[in-house]
Amino acid sequence: MFIGIGTIVNTGSVIAGGLGGYLFQRILTKKMQETLMQALGTAVIFIGISGALSQILVIQHHLLTTKGTMMAAISLALGAFIGELLNIEGQFNRLGNWLRTRVGRQNDSKFIDAFVIATLTTCVGAMAIIGPLQDALAHDPTMLFTKAILDGVIVALYTAALGIGAIFCALPIFIFQGSITLLAAIISPWLSTSMTNGISLVGSMLIFCIGLNLLLNCKIRVANMLPAILIVVLYAVFE
């Protein structure tokens, strides 16, 4: 298998899952879509919780202790501050609006939300970084194949609940993971275990926030918290 096959499969699974969800959406009533949204929000919340707890909870000397909480708090706070200054959420919305216009979906009020939420869910987390690195350096796309299955199911559900905009998260996935694959030789020597653990912790917390937005119709600007992932990497360097 050639380098980059994992990202290509991941992108294809998202498109296939999204199309399947879009076809399924046609048989759903509005009430069914609302219930599906609640179910999806609950699932995403627990995905975020389980991912965060797997990094926070450790057993030392037969005692259950915690780690990384201060790192997460500092990273999220600084990341949110930087994200608000840069207005990353606004940039995502503009990109979503551009895509909506290009595909002739100007009347689809959920298009941008679907695109942003699906993009954040599929691109935030350690798998989106470690997977392409393994694909490029070890010629092992297994992690991305696993991610492809998960993303395909998630995007299918997002599309069924929110509409066709979710399918277009395939574009950021391809660009983001493809870039990491191309830059793997440069990135890999600098990426330590503590960095990947921090990325997993903060990424899982962001996924938890996405779940809250879905379940409780909150307005947490998760995209503006994305710099927290870079902050946690720097934190690990100087820790």
GROMACS .gro file of C-alpha atoms in nm:
model
  239
    1MET     CA    1   0.000   0.000   0.000
    2PHE     CA    2   0.123   0.349  -0.084
    3ILE     CA    3   0.179   0.631   0.163
    4GLY     CA    4  -0.137   0.834   0.216
    5ILE     CA    5  -0.379   0.548   0.159
    6GLY     CA    6  -0.512   0.593   0.514
    7THR     CA    7  -0.617   0.952   0.455
    8ILE     CA    8  -0.770   0.864   0.118
    9VAL     CA    9  -0.973   0.581   0.276
   10ASN     CA   10  -1.072   0.811   0.565
   11THR     CA   11  -1.190   1.080   0.322
   12GLY     CA   12  -1.381   0.825   0.113
   13SER     CA   13  -1.553   0.675   0.418
   14VAL     CA   14  -1.673   1.019   0.525
   15ILE     CA   15  -1.820   1.089   0.179
   16ALA     CA   16  -1.985   0.746   0.166
   17GLY     CA   17  -2.120   0.774   0.520
   18GLY     CA   18  -2.246   1.125   0.454
   19LEU     CA   19  -2.428   1.022   0.137
   20GLY     CA   20  -2.586   0.730   0.320
   21GLY     CA   21  -2.698   0.961   0.600
   22TYR     CA   22  -2.837   1.211   0.350
   23LEU     CA   23  -3.049   0.942   0.184
   24PHE     CA   24  -3.167   0.822   0.525
   25GLN     CA   25  -3.257   1.179   0.620
   26ARG     CA   26  -3.532   1.180   0.361
   27ILE     CA   27  -3.739   0.928   0.558
   28LEU     CA   28  -3.697   1.107   0.894
   29THR     CA   29  -3.962   1.336   1.033
   30LYS     CA   30  -3.857   1.655   1.211
   31LYS     CA   31  -3.930   1.491   1.547
   32MET     CA   32  -3.712   1.193   1.455
   33GLN     CA   33  -3.430   1.430   1.355
   34GLU     CA   34  -3.451   1.607   1.691
   35THR     CA   35  -3.436   1.275   1.877
   36LEU     CA   36  -3.143   1.163   1.663
   37MET     CA   37  -2.965   1.490   1.746
   38GLN     CA   38  -3.016   1.427   2.118
   39ALA     CA   39  -2.889   1.071   2.087
   40LEU     CA   40  -2.588   1.186   1.887
   41GLY     CA   41  -2.511   1.460   2.138
   42THR     CA   42  -2.522   1.209   2.423
   43ALA     CA   43  -2.287   0.973   2.237
   44VAL     CA   44  -2.039   1.251   2.153
   45ILE     CA   45  -2.037   1.368   2.515
   46PHE     CA   46  -1.944   1.021   2.639
   47ILE     CA   47  -1.681   0.982   2.366
   48GLY     CA   48  -1.525   1.304   2.494
   49ILE     CA   49  -1.553   1.200   2.860
   50SER     CA   50  -1.400   0.856   2.801
   51GLY     CA   51  -1.112   1.003   2.600
   52ALA     CA   52  -1.039   1.267   2.864
   53LEU     CA   53  -1.060   1.027   3.157
   54SER     CA   54  -0.826   0.782   2.986
   55GLN     CA   55  -0.559   1.054   3.007
   56ILE     CA   56  -0.653   1.208   3.343
   57LEU     CA   57  -0.697   0.898   3.560
   58VAL     CA   58  -0.385   0.698   3.649
   59ILE     CA   59  -0.309   0.428   3.905
   60GLN     CA   60   0.001   0.489   4.115
   61HIS     CA   61   0.097   0.272   4.411
   62HIS     CA   62  -0.245   0.104   4.395
   63LEU     CA   63  -0.419   0.441   4.428
   64LEU     CA   64  -0.632   0.617   4.168
   65THR     CA   65  -0.496   0.965   4.105
   66THR     CA   66  -0.529   1.233   3.841
   67LYS     CA   67  -0.282   1.409   3.614
   68GLY     CA   68  -0.289   1.675   3.347
   69THR     CA   69  -0.576   1.879   3.488
   70MET     CA   70  -0.370   2.195   3.529
   71MET     CA   71  -0.220   2.148   3.182
   72ALA     CA   72  -0.568   2.115   3.033
   73ALA     CA   73  -0.703   2.418   3.220
   74ILE     CA   74  -0.414   2.642   3.114
   75SER     CA   75  -0.420   2.517   2.754
   76LEU     CA   76  -0.796   2.566   2.716
   77ALA     CA   77  -0.791   2.912   2.873
   78LEU     CA   78  -0.500   3.042   2.664
   79GLY     CA   79  -0.627   2.863   2.355
   80ALA     CA   80  -0.972   3.019   2.390
   81PHE     CA   81  -0.817   3.364   2.437
   82ILE     CA   82  -0.607   3.328   2.120
   83GLY     CA   83  -0.898   3.176   1.929
   84GLU     CA   84  -1.125   3.467   2.018
   85LEU     CA   85  -0.861   3.715   1.904
   86LEU     CA   86  -0.825   3.530   1.573
   87ASN     CA   87  -1.201   3.465   1.545
   88ILE     CA   88  -1.141   3.110   1.421
   89GLU     CA   89  -1.511   3.030   1.448
   90GLY     CA   90  -1.586   3.315   1.210
   91GLN     CA   91  -1.330   3.182   0.963
   92PHE     CA   92  -1.493   2.838   0.975
   93ASN     CA   93  -1.834   2.996   0.921
   94ARG     CA   94  -1.707   3.192   0.622
   95LEU     CA   95  -1.560   2.877   0.471
   96GLY     CA   96  -1.887   2.695   0.532
   97ASN     CA   97  -2.082   2.979   0.373
   98TRP     CA   98  -1.849   2.975   0.070
   99LEU     CA   99  -1.902   2.600   0.030
  100ARG     CA  100  -2.277   2.642   0.070
  101THR     CA  101  -2.280   2.901  -0.207
  102ARG     CA  102  -2.060   2.691  -0.436
  103VAL     CA  103  -2.291   2.390  -0.412
  104GLY     CA  104  -2.610   2.592  -0.444
  105ARG     CA  105  -2.743   2.531  -0.092
  106GLN     CA  106  -2.805   2.895   0.006
  107ASN     CA  107  -3.145   2.806   0.152
  108ASP     CA  108  -3.002   2.532   0.377
  109SER     CA  109  -2.994   2.703   0.718
  110LYS     CA  110  -2.814   2.408   0.883
  111PHE     CA  111  -2.538   2.371   0.622
  112ILE     CA  112  -2.274   2.578   0.804
  113ASP     CA  113  -2.345   2.425   1.146
  114ALA     CA  114  -2.330   2.077   0.998
  115PHE     CA  115  -1.998   2.150   0.825
  116VAL     CA  116  -1.834   2.309   1.131
  117ILE     CA  117  -1.952   2.047   1.380
  118ALA     CA  118  -1.855   1.753   1.159
  119THR     CA  119  -1.515   1.909   1.081
  120LEU     CA  120  -1.433   1.967   1.448
  121THR     CA  121  -1.542   1.619   1.551
  122THR     CA  122  -1.339   1.439   1.284
  123CYS     CA  123  -1.025   1.657   1.287
  124VAL     CA  124  -0.980   1.714   1.662
  125GLY     CA  125  -0.794   1.443   1.851
  126ALA     CA  126  -0.477   1.240   1.856
  127MET     CA  127  -0.587   0.990   1.591
  128ALA     CA  128  -0.599   1.265   1.327
  129ILE     CA  129  -0.231   1.340   1.399
  130ILE     CA  130  -0.077   1.007   1.497
  131GLY     CA  131  -0.261   0.816   1.224
  132PRO     CA  132  -0.103   1.006   0.931
  133LEU     CA  133   0.238   0.988   1.100
  134GLN     CA  134   0.215   0.609   1.129
  135ASP     CA  135   0.093   0.589   0.771
  136ALA     CA  136   0.389   0.790   0.641
  137LEU     CA  137   0.674   0.669   0.863
  138ALA     CA  138   0.581   0.309   0.944
  139HIS     CA  139   0.369   0.242   0.634
  140ASP     CA  140   0.095   0.139   0.875
  141PRO     CA  141  -0.246   0.294   0.796
  142THR     CA  142  -0.429   0.077   1.052
  143MET     CA  143  -0.515   0.365   1.285
  144LEU     CA  144  -0.657   0.571   0.998
  145PHE     CA  145  -0.858   0.271   0.876
  146THR     CA  146  -1.011   0.250   1.225
  147LYS     CA  147  -1.071   0.626   1.224
  148ALA     CA  148  -1.231   0.592   0.880
  149ILE     CA  149  -1.494   0.356   1.018
  150LEU     CA  150  -1.567   0.582   1.315
  151ASP     CA  151  -1.580   0.898   1.103
  152GLY     CA  152  -1.802   0.735   0.843
  153VAL     CA  153  -2.059   0.642   1.106
  154ILE     CA  154  -2.039   0.980   1.280
  155VAL     CA  155  -2.077   1.180   0.958
  156ALA     CA  156  -2.366   0.958   0.848
  157LEU     CA  157  -2.545   1.046   1.172
  158TYR     CA  158  -2.456   1.414   1.144
  159THR     CA  159  -2.587   1.425   0.787
  160ALA     CA  160  -2.909   1.251   0.885
  161ALA     CA  161  -2.964   1.499   1.169
  162LEU     CA  162  -2.819   1.824   1.027
  163GLY     CA  163  -2.805   1.787   0.652
  164ILE     CA  164  -2.564   1.760   0.363
  165GLY     CA  165  -2.318   2.018   0.499
  166ALA     CA  166  -2.159   1.751   0.719
  167ILE     CA  167  -2.027   1.565   0.413
  168PHE     CA  168  -1.798   1.855   0.327
  169CYS     CA  169  -1.585   1.790   0.635
  170ALA     CA  170  -1.412   1.544   0.398
  171LEU     CA  171  -1.223   1.842   0.254
  172PRO     CA  172  -1.057   1.956   0.582
  173ILE     CA  173  -0.985   1.592   0.670
  174PHE     CA  174  -0.804   1.537   0.340
  175ILE     CA  175  -0.606   1.863   0.366
  176PHE     CA  176  -0.520   1.833   0.738
  177GLN     CA  177  -0.423   1.466   0.748
  178GLY     CA  178  -0.263   1.482   0.405
  179SER     CA  179  -0.043   1.771   0.519
  180ILE     CA  180   0.068   1.578   0.827
  181THR     CA  181   0.152   1.279   0.606
  182LEU     CA  182   0.365   1.496   0.377
  183LEU     CA  183   0.538   1.666   0.672
  184ALA     CA  184   0.573   1.347   0.879
  185ALA     CA  185   0.954   1.332   0.863
  186ILE     CA  186   0.973   1.687   1.003
  187ILE     CA  187   0.700   1.651   1.267
  188SER     CA  188   0.774   1.306   1.407
  189PRO     CA  189   1.110   1.374   1.582
  190TRP     CA  190   0.951   1.660   1.777
  191LEU     CA  191   0.638   1.474   1.889
  192SER     CA  192   0.679   1.310   2.231
  193THR     CA  193   0.445   1.081   2.423
  194SER     CA  194   0.353   1.362   2.663
  195MET     CA  195   0.256   1.577   2.365
  196THR     CA  196   0.031   1.313   2.211
  197ASN     CA  197  -0.128   1.246   2.552
  198GLY     CA  198  -0.192   1.619   2.590
  199ILE     CA  199  -0.343   1.640   2.242
  200SER     CA  200  -0.569   1.346   2.325
  201LEU     CA  201  -0.677   1.504   2.655
  202VAL     CA  202  -0.755   1.851   2.521
  203GLY     CA  203  -0.904   1.712   2.200
  204SER     CA  204  -1.139   1.491   2.402
  205MET     CA  205  -1.249   1.789   2.610
  206LEU     CA  206  -1.328   1.981   2.292
  207ILE     CA  207  -1.530   1.685   2.165
  208PHE     CA  208  -1.720   1.691   2.495
  209CYS     CA  209  -1.807   2.058   2.427
  210ILE     CA  210  -1.931   1.964   2.080
  211GLY     CA  211  -2.159   1.707   2.244
  212LEU     CA  212  -2.299   1.972   2.477
  213ASN     CA  213  -2.376   2.194   2.179
  214LEU     CA  214  -2.562   1.909   2.012
  215LEU     CA  215  -2.752   1.783   2.314
  216LEU     CA  216  -2.835   2.106   2.495
  217ASN     CA  217  -2.827   2.345   2.198
  218CYS     CA  218  -2.549   2.540   2.368
  219LYS     CA  219  -2.340   2.800   2.188
  220ILE     CA  220  -1.991   2.703   2.301
  221ARG     CA  221  -1.750   2.838   2.037
  222VAL     CA  222  -1.544   2.521   2.013
  223ALA     CA  223  -1.357   2.634   1.702
  224ASN     CA  224  -1.218   2.929   1.899
  225MET     CA  225  -1.069   2.681   2.146
  226LEU     CA  226  -0.866   2.497   1.881
  227PRO     CA  227  -0.539   2.682   1.963
  228ALA     CA  228  -0.550   2.491   2.294
  229ILE     CA  229  -0.413   2.191   2.104
  230LEU     CA  230  -0.102   2.390   2.010
  231ILE     CA  231  -0.073   2.534   2.362
  232VAL     CA  232  -0.077   2.186   2.516
  233VAL     CA  233   0.206   2.082   2.283
  234LEU     CA  234   0.413   2.382   2.396
  235TYR     CA  235   0.322   2.307   2.757
  236ALA     CA  236   0.461   1.955   2.719
  237VAL     CA  237   0.785   2.095   2.575
  238PHE     CA  238   0.854   2.318   2.874
  239GLU     CA  239   0.703   2.092   3.140
   0.00000   0.00000   0.00000
